[in-house]
Structures are given as structure tokens and as C-alpha cells.
Amino acid sequence: MTSSFFSWERLADAFPQILEKLPVTFEIVLVATVIGLAAGTLLALIRIKKIPVLNQLAFLLISFLRGTPALVLMFVVYYGMPMFFRAVLHIDLSDTDAMVFVFVTFGLNQAGYMAEQIRAAILSVPVGQTEAAYSVGLTQRQAFTRIVFPQAIKVAIPGLETMFVTLFQDTALAYMIGVVDMMGKVKLLAAVTFHSIEGYTCVAVIFIVISLVLEKLFSILNRKMAFEGREEA
């Protein structure tokens, strides 16, 4: 049945075109996660070590990133970053691909949340394990990378799962600054067909399916790590 409001034919025609842009979403998620994990770990370590000045700056930055909606942060980065680079560093970013600003936005967004998750996870590892690592000749860096961090990641995974799924859904905002992802493709199709409800339906279905798959994968990972933890004990 076809109507002016909704058409299954239009939906069937739009679905493969929108699905073609799914790799753009995955690219944003992957790069943002890497940036967020690296920056979040650094911020967490600064907070744990309580480095003077840097500790206070890290606290303020984390508070800002956690308290700023992703859409607002994206506009701040998209418009503010070129102004800052031009005024302070005399670097022109006017020709920079919009994807770069998307990577920075969601990377920073994830860093703010990951910093607190990772900090709590690191602090959950008994101090005695670090001291034992020192006693067998490991350096501070080796003790952290080989003993503390692997255990902290296991503790942090349940919280990181929620952030990862949320990040995947938040990437739908990228079209607001001109990135042609799935939502951007819907806008382009709507400009031609003058119909958008079918496109939004396609995007909703894709996001729901991927989110369910991600939750299932994380559930399997959590059970596997819990089983390995019992074996080690």
C-alpha cells in the first residue's frame, strides 16, 4: 500500500543507499574511541597522580566535557577550533574536512566519560599488586601496562559498553556540520524525493539492530572475562 505520507517502495529504494553510509558511522566510532581511550587514560592518570595544576585543569576539562551535550560540543569544536588555530597558532583550518572536527568532537566527548571510568577502574586494582610488581623488578611503566591496566580494563568494560553504544547513536549528529553519513544521506534523498519519513525509518532500524548487536557482543565479552577471572582465582 502506498500513500503520500509513507511508502514501502520508497523505503525499499532508500534503504540500500542509506546503508552504504554505515561505514562512515563505524569510522567515526572507531577513531573517536581510540582518541577517547588515549586522552581519557591520560586524564585519569593525571587525576590519580594528583599532579599540581594539571590535576585541577584535568578536573575542569572532564567536568566541561561531561557536562556539555555532544551537539553543543560539536559546534564549539567546528566553529571555535579554526578561530583558535587562526588567532593563536596562525594556522588556517578553513579547508579542513568536516570529519576531522567530528573525530575531535566525539573523541573529546568520550575522553570526558572514559577518564572517570578508567580512573575508578585503576583505583579498584589492589595497591599490593603494584608493590609486588616492583618487588620483582618491574618499572612503574611496566607495572602499569602489564599488571594494573589489563585488570582495570576488565573492571571498566561494563561502563565502557554503555558509552560505546551511546557514541554509536550520537554519531547521527555528524550531519549537522555537513558530514554525509546515514542521516546526511537521508537529507540528500529528502531533497530529491520530498519525503523523509522512510529515510528516518531506515536509520532507526539500522541503529536499533546495530545497538542490539553491540550489546550482545559486550554481554558475551563480559561473561568470557568473568569466566577467565574465576579460572585465574
mmCIF file of C-alpha atoms in Angstrom:
data_model
loop_
_atom_site.group_PDB
_atom_site.id
_atom_site.type_symbol
_atom_site.label_atom_id
_atom_site.label_comp_id
_atom_site.label_asym_id
_atom_site.label_seq_id
_atom_site.Cartn_x
_atom_site.Cartn_y
_atom_site.Cartn_z
ATOM 1 C CA MET A 1 0.000 0.000 0.000
ATOM 2 C CA THR A 2 1.350 3.406 -0.987
ATOM 3 C CA SER A 3 0.421 6.773 0.447
ATOM 4 C CA SER A 4 1.725 10.272 0.189
ATOM 5 C CA PHE A 5 2.810 10.023 3.845
ATOM 6 C CA PHE A 6 4.667 6.693 3.791
ATOM 7 C CA SER A 7 5.643 4.329 1.019
ATOM 8 C CA TRP A 8 7.178 0.875 1.358
ATOM 9 C CA GLU A 9 8.538 1.278 -2.159
ATOM 10 C CA ARG A 10 10.370 4.466 -1.212
ATOM 11 C CA LEU A 11 11.670 2.762 1.928
ATOM 12 C CA ALA A 12 12.972 -0.216 -0.083
ATOM 13 C CA ASP A 13 14.657 2.166 -2.517
ATOM 14 C CA ALA A 14 16.219 4.321 0.219
ATOM 15 C CA PHE A 15 17.446 1.517 2.496
ATOM 16 C CA PRO A 16 20.458 0.314 0.431
ATOM 17 C CA GLN A 17 21.510 3.899 -0.306
ATOM 18 C CA ILE A 18 21.455 4.781 3.388
ATOM 19 C CA LEU A 19 23.142 1.528 4.400
ATOM 20 C CA GLU A 20 26.065 2.409 2.116
ATOM 21 C CA LYS A 21 26.933 5.205 4.574
ATOM 22 C CA LEU A 22 27.152 2.872 7.588
ATOM 23 C CA PRO A 23 30.972 2.603 7.215
ATOM 24 C CA VAL A 24 31.161 6.370 7.833
ATOM 25 C CA THR A 25 29.446 5.840 11.176
ATOM 26 C CA PHE A 26 31.801 2.976 12.057
ATOM 27 C CA GLU A 27 34.793 5.130 11.137
ATOM 28 C CA ILE A 28 33.624 7.888 13.485
ATOM 29 C CA VAL A 29 33.054 5.387 16.298
ATOM 30 C CA LEU A 30 36.457 3.725 15.824
ATOM 31 C CA VAL A 31 38.514 6.934 15.656
ATOM 32 C CA ALA A 32 36.578 8.599 18.486
ATOM 33 C CA THR A 33 37.025 5.523 20.698
ATOM 34 C CA VAL A 34 40.797 5.465 20.103
ATOM 35 C CA ILE A 35 41.062 9.203 20.860
ATOM 36 C CA GLY A 36 38.780 8.893 23.871
ATOM 37 C CA LEU A 37 40.640 5.919 25.315
ATOM 38 C CA ALA A 38 44.058 7.570 24.899
ATOM 39 C CA ALA A 39 43.004 11.002 26.192
ATOM 40 C CA GLY A 40 40.792 9.506 28.893
ATOM 41 C CA THR A 41 43.629 7.342 30.211
ATOM 42 C CA LEU A 42 45.963 10.341 30.284
ATOM 43 C CA LEU A 43 43.410 12.459 32.168
ATOM 44 C CA ALA A 44 42.741 9.585 34.568
ATOM 45 C CA LEU A 45 46.452 9.197 35.353
ATOM 46 C CA ILE A 46 46.833 12.931 35.932
ATOM 47 C CA ARG A 47 43.925 12.795 38.388
ATOM 48 C CA ILE A 48 45.276 9.696 40.141
ATOM 49 C CA LYS A 49 48.799 11.103 40.454
ATOM 50 C CA LYS A 50 47.333 14.463 41.575
ATOM 51 C CA ILE A 51 49.906 16.383 39.538
ATOM 52 C CA PRO A 52 49.774 20.036 40.676
ATOM 53 C CA VAL A 53 47.987 22.415 38.302
ATOM 54 C CA LEU A 54 47.452 19.643 35.733
ATOM 55 C CA ASN A 55 45.147 17.865 38.195
ATOM 56 C CA GLN A 56 42.948 20.945 38.546
ATOM 57 C CA LEU A 57 42.957 21.567 34.792
ATOM 58 C CA ALA A 58 42.066 17.919 34.144
ATOM 59 C CA PHE A 59 39.189 18.149 36.622
ATOM 60 C CA LEU A 60 37.821 21.256 34.894
ATOM 61 C CA LEU A 61 38.216 19.724 31.431
ATOM 62 C CA ILE A 62 36.491 16.491 32.451
ATOM 63 C CA SER A 63 33.635 18.448 34.041
ATOM 64 C CA PHE A 64 33.257 20.550 30.895
ATOM 65 C CA LEU A 65 33.290 17.555 28.548
ATOM 66 C CA ARG A 66 30.842 15.553 30.677
ATOM 67 C CA GLY A 67 28.517 18.494 31.168
ATOM 68 C CA THR A 68 28.391 19.671 27.547
ATOM 69 C CA PRO A 69 25.872 17.999 25.194
ATOM 70 C CA ALA A 70 27.529 16.344 22.180
ATOM 71 C CA LEU A 71 25.717 18.653 19.746
ATOM 72 C CA VAL A 72 26.865 21.795 21.568
ATOM 73 C CA LEU A 73 30.424 20.443 21.817
ATOM 74 C CA MET A 74 30.424 19.717 18.085
ATOM 75 C CA PHE A 75 29.507 23.316 17.244
ATOM 76 C CA VAL A 76 32.110 24.609 19.718
ATOM 77 C CA VAL A 77 34.786 22.474 18.037
ATOM 78 C CA TYR A 78 33.597 23.154 14.487
ATOM 79 C CA TYR A 79 33.480 26.942 14.866
ATOM 80 C CA GLY A 80 35.865 27.516 17.770
ATOM 81 C CA MET A 81 38.794 25.320 16.757
ATOM 82 C CA PRO A 82 39.503 27.158 13.450
ATOM 83 C CA MET A 83 39.239 30.528 15.237
ATOM 84 C CA PHE A 84 41.673 29.393 17.938
ATOM 85 C CA PHE A 85 44.208 27.997 15.460
ATOM 86 C CA ARG A 86 43.998 31.128 13.318
ATOM 87 C CA ALA A 87 44.292 33.585 16.219
ATOM 88 C CA VAL A 88 46.875 31.771 18.355
ATOM 89 C CA LEU A 89 48.844 29.489 16.037
ATOM 90 C CA HIS A 90 48.270 31.378 12.768
ATOM 91 C CA ILE A 91 47.106 28.172 11.094
ATOM 92 C CA ASP A 92 44.210 28.246 8.632
ATOM 93 C CA LEU A 93 41.796 25.318 9.034
ATOM 94 C CA SER A 94 39.200 26.609 6.583
ATOM 95 C CA ASP A 95 39.848 23.747 4.134
ATOM 96 C CA THR A 96 39.809 21.029 6.812
ATOM 97 C CA ASP A 97 37.421 18.149 6.172
ATOM 98 C CA ALA A 98 34.379 18.264 8.466
ATOM 99 C CA MET A 99 35.124 14.666 9.509
ATOM 100 C CA VAL A 100 38.196 15.900 11.380
ATOM 101 C CA PHE A 101 36.007 18.085 13.599
ATOM 102 C CA VAL A 102 33.638 15.168 14.123
ATOM 103 C CA PHE A 103 36.553 12.958 15.205
ATOM 104 C CA VAL A 104 37.756 15.637 17.642
ATOM 105 C CA THR A 105 34.247 16.248 18.995
ATOM 106 C CA PHE A 106 33.354 12.674 19.766
ATOM 107 C CA GLY A 107 36.912 11.845 20.814
ATOM 108 C CA LEU A 108 36.779 14.589 23.446
ATOM 109 C CA ASN A 109 33.251 13.607 24.426
ATOM 110 C CA GLN A 110 34.371 10.047 25.044
ATOM 111 C CA ALA A 111 37.544 11.188 26.839
ATOM 112 C CA GLY A 112 35.493 13.045 29.435
ATOM 113 C CA TYR A 113 33.460 9.973 30.328
ATOM 114 C CA MET A 114 36.244 7.412 29.901
ATOM 115 C CA ALA A 115 38.549 9.391 32.193
ATOM 116 C CA GLU A 116 36.296 8.830 35.198
ATOM 117 C CA GLN A 117 35.547 5.220 34.269
ATOM 118 C CA ILE A 118 39.223 4.395 33.840
ATOM 119 C CA ARG A 119 40.242 6.306 36.981
ATOM 120 C CA ALA A 120 37.745 4.335 39.076
ATOM 121 C CA ALA A 121 38.842 1.072 37.439
ATOM 122 C CA ILE A 122 42.544 1.737 38.076
ATOM 123 C CA LEU A 123 41.892 2.630 41.707
ATOM 124 C CA SER A 124 39.978 -0.635 42.099
ATOM 125 C CA VAL A 125 43.166 -2.660 41.481
ATOM 126 C CA PRO A 126 44.745 -3.506 44.862
ATOM 127 C CA VAL A 127 47.879 -1.496 45.616
ATOM 128 C CA GLY A 128 49.563 -4.711 46.739
ATOM 129 C CA GLN A 129 49.721 -5.914 43.145
ATOM 130 C CA THR A 130 51.690 -2.852 42.095
ATOM 131 C CA GLU A 131 54.031 -3.277 45.043
ATOM 132 C CA ALA A 132 54.504 -6.945 44.135
ATOM 133 C CA ALA A 133 55.384 -5.905 40.569
ATOM 134 C CA TYR A 134 58.022 -3.504 41.902
ATOM 135 C CA SER A 135 59.438 -6.249 44.112
ATOM 136 C CA VAL A 136 60.171 -8.470 41.097
ATOM 137 C CA GLY A 137 61.993 -5.663 39.291
ATOM 138 C CA LEU A 138 59.302 -4.134 37.092
ATOM 139 C CA THR A 139 59.453 -0.388 36.477
ATOM 140 C CA GLN A 140 56.496 1.879 37.191
ATOM 141 C CA ARG A 141 55.552 1.903 33.495
ATOM 142 C CA GLN A 142 55.871 -1.881 33.181
ATOM 143 C CA ALA A 143 53.830 -2.443 36.336
ATOM 144 C CA PHE A 144 51.072 -0.235 34.959
ATOM 145 C CA THR A 145 50.960 -1.652 31.421
ATOM 146 C CA ARG A 146 51.392 -5.317 32.402
ATOM 147 C CA ILE A 147 49.602 -5.569 35.747
ATOM 148 C CA VAL A 148 47.313 -2.646 36.511
ATOM 149 C CA PHE A 149 45.896 -1.576 33.149
ATOM 150 C CA PRO A 150 44.761 -5.044 31.938
ATOM 151 C CA GLN A 151 42.849 -5.560 35.190
ATOM 152 C CA ALA A 152 41.439 -2.032 35.123
ATOM 153 C CA ILE A 153 40.069 -2.529 31.607
ATOM 154 C CA LYS A 154 38.186 -5.631 32.771
ATOM 155 C CA VAL A 155 36.560 -3.581 35.535
ATOM 156 C CA ALA A 156 35.800 -0.691 33.186
ATOM 157 C CA ILE A 157 34.231 -2.713 30.348
ATOM 158 C CA PRO A 158 30.617 -2.690 31.666
ATOM 159 C CA GLY A 159 30.685 1.112 31.878
ATOM 160 C CA LEU A 160 32.511 1.448 28.568
ATOM 161 C CA GLU A 161 29.801 -0.664 26.941
ATOM 162 C CA THR A 162 27.154 1.958 27.661
ATOM 163 C CA MET A 163 29.389 4.759 26.395
ATOM 164 C CA PHE A 164 30.222 2.826 23.220
ATOM 165 C CA VAL A 165 26.557 2.222 22.362
ATOM 166 C CA THR A 166 25.711 5.848 23.174
ATOM 167 C CA LEU A 167 28.576 7.039 20.982
ATOM 168 C CA PHE A 168 27.284 4.957 18.088
ATOM 169 C CA GLN A 169 23.875 6.605 18.420
ATOM 170 C CA ASP A 170 25.313 10.117 18.896
ATOM 171 C CA THR A 171 27.144 9.917 15.571
ATOM 172 C CA ALA A 172 23.782 10.695 13.960
ATOM 173 C CA LEU A 173 24.551 14.340 14.835
ATOM 174 C CA ALA A 174 27.505 14.483 12.429
ATOM 175 C CA TYR A 175 25.293 15.516 9.518
ATOM 176 C CA MET A 176 24.690 18.849 11.285
ATOM 177 C CA ILE A 177 28.091 20.100 10.074
ATOM 178 C CA GLY A 178 27.896 18.620 6.585
ATOM 179 C CA VAL A 179 29.184 15.062 7.023
ATOM 180 C CA VAL A 180 27.337 12.708 4.681
ATOM 181 C CA ASP A 181 26.697 9.787 6.988
ATOM 182 C CA MET A 182 23.398 7.909 7.169
ATOM 183 C CA MET A 183 21.486 10.938 8.427
ATOM 184 C CA GLY A 184 23.213 13.120 5.859
ATOM 185 C CA LYS A 185 22.113 10.698 3.133
ATOM 186 C CA VAL A 186 18.528 10.917 4.376
ATOM 187 C CA LYS A 187 18.693 14.697 3.992
ATOM 188 C CA LEU A 188 20.040 14.369 0.443
ATOM 189 C CA LEU A 189 17.350 11.864 -0.524
ATOM 190 C CA ALA A 190 14.644 14.035 1.030
ATOM 191 C CA ALA A 191 15.810 16.990 -1.052
ATOM 192 C CA VAL A 192 15.173 14.920 -4.187
ATOM 193 C CA THR A 193 12.047 12.943 -3.256
ATOM 194 C CA PHE A 194 10.494 15.471 -0.830
ATOM 195 C CA HIS A 195 9.897 12.569 1.550
ATOM 196 C CA SER A 196 11.977 11.872 4.650
ATOM 197 C CA ILE A 197 9.935 9.580 6.918
ATOM 198 C CA GLU A 198 11.099 6.479 5.033
ATOM 199 C CA GLY A 199 14.739 7.527 5.398
ATOM 200 C CA TYR A 200 14.373 8.176 9.113
ATOM 201 C CA THR A 201 12.694 4.774 9.490
ATOM 202 C CA CYS A 202 15.659 3.109 7.765
ATOM 203 C CA VAL A 203 18.144 4.890 10.034
ATOM 204 C CA ALA A 204 16.132 3.974 13.144
ATOM 205 C CA VAL A 205 16.055 0.293 12.158
ATOM 206 C CA ILE A 206 19.806 0.249 11.419
ATOM 207 C CA PHE A 207 20.670 1.942 14.725
ATOM 208 C CA ILE A 208 18.421 -0.399 16.709
ATOM 209 C CA VAL A 209 19.878 -3.529 15.086
ATOM 210 C CA ILE A 210 23.499 -2.401 15.498
ATOM 211 C CA SER A 211 22.891 -1.335 19.113
ATOM 212 C CA LEU A 212 21.380 -4.740 19.930
ATOM 213 C CA VAL A 213 24.316 -6.500 18.265
ATOM 214 C CA LEU A 214 26.819 -4.374 20.216
ATOM 215 C CA GLU A 215 25.028 -5.079 23.499
ATOM 216 C CA LYS A 216 25.071 -8.808 22.738
ATOM 217 C CA LEU A 217 28.796 -8.747 21.884
ATOM 218 C CA PHE A 218 29.620 -6.887 25.090
ATOM 219 C CA SER A 219 27.474 -9.332 27.067
ATOM 220 C CA ILE A 220 29.454 -12.257 25.616
ATOM 221 C CA LEU A 221 32.720 -10.435 26.343
ATOM 222 C CA ASN A 222 31.686 -9.758 29.952
ATOM 223 C CA ARG A 223 30.781 -13.409 30.518
ATOM 224 C CA LYS A 224 34.045 -14.575 28.941
ATOM 225 C CA MET A 225 36.132 -12.241 31.102
ATOM 226 C CA ALA A 226 34.180 -13.216 34.221
ATOM 227 C CA PHE A 227 34.817 -16.898 33.440
ATOM 228 C CA GLU A 228 38.528 -16.274 32.921
ATOM 229 C CA GLY A 229 38.629 -14.345 36.200
ATOM 230 C CA ARG A 230 37.129 -17.309 38.074
ATOM 231 C CA GLU A 231 39.646 -19.655 36.438
ATOM 232 C CA GLU A 232 42.572 -17.444 37.475
ATOM 233 C CA ALA A 233 41.234 -17.317 41.022
#
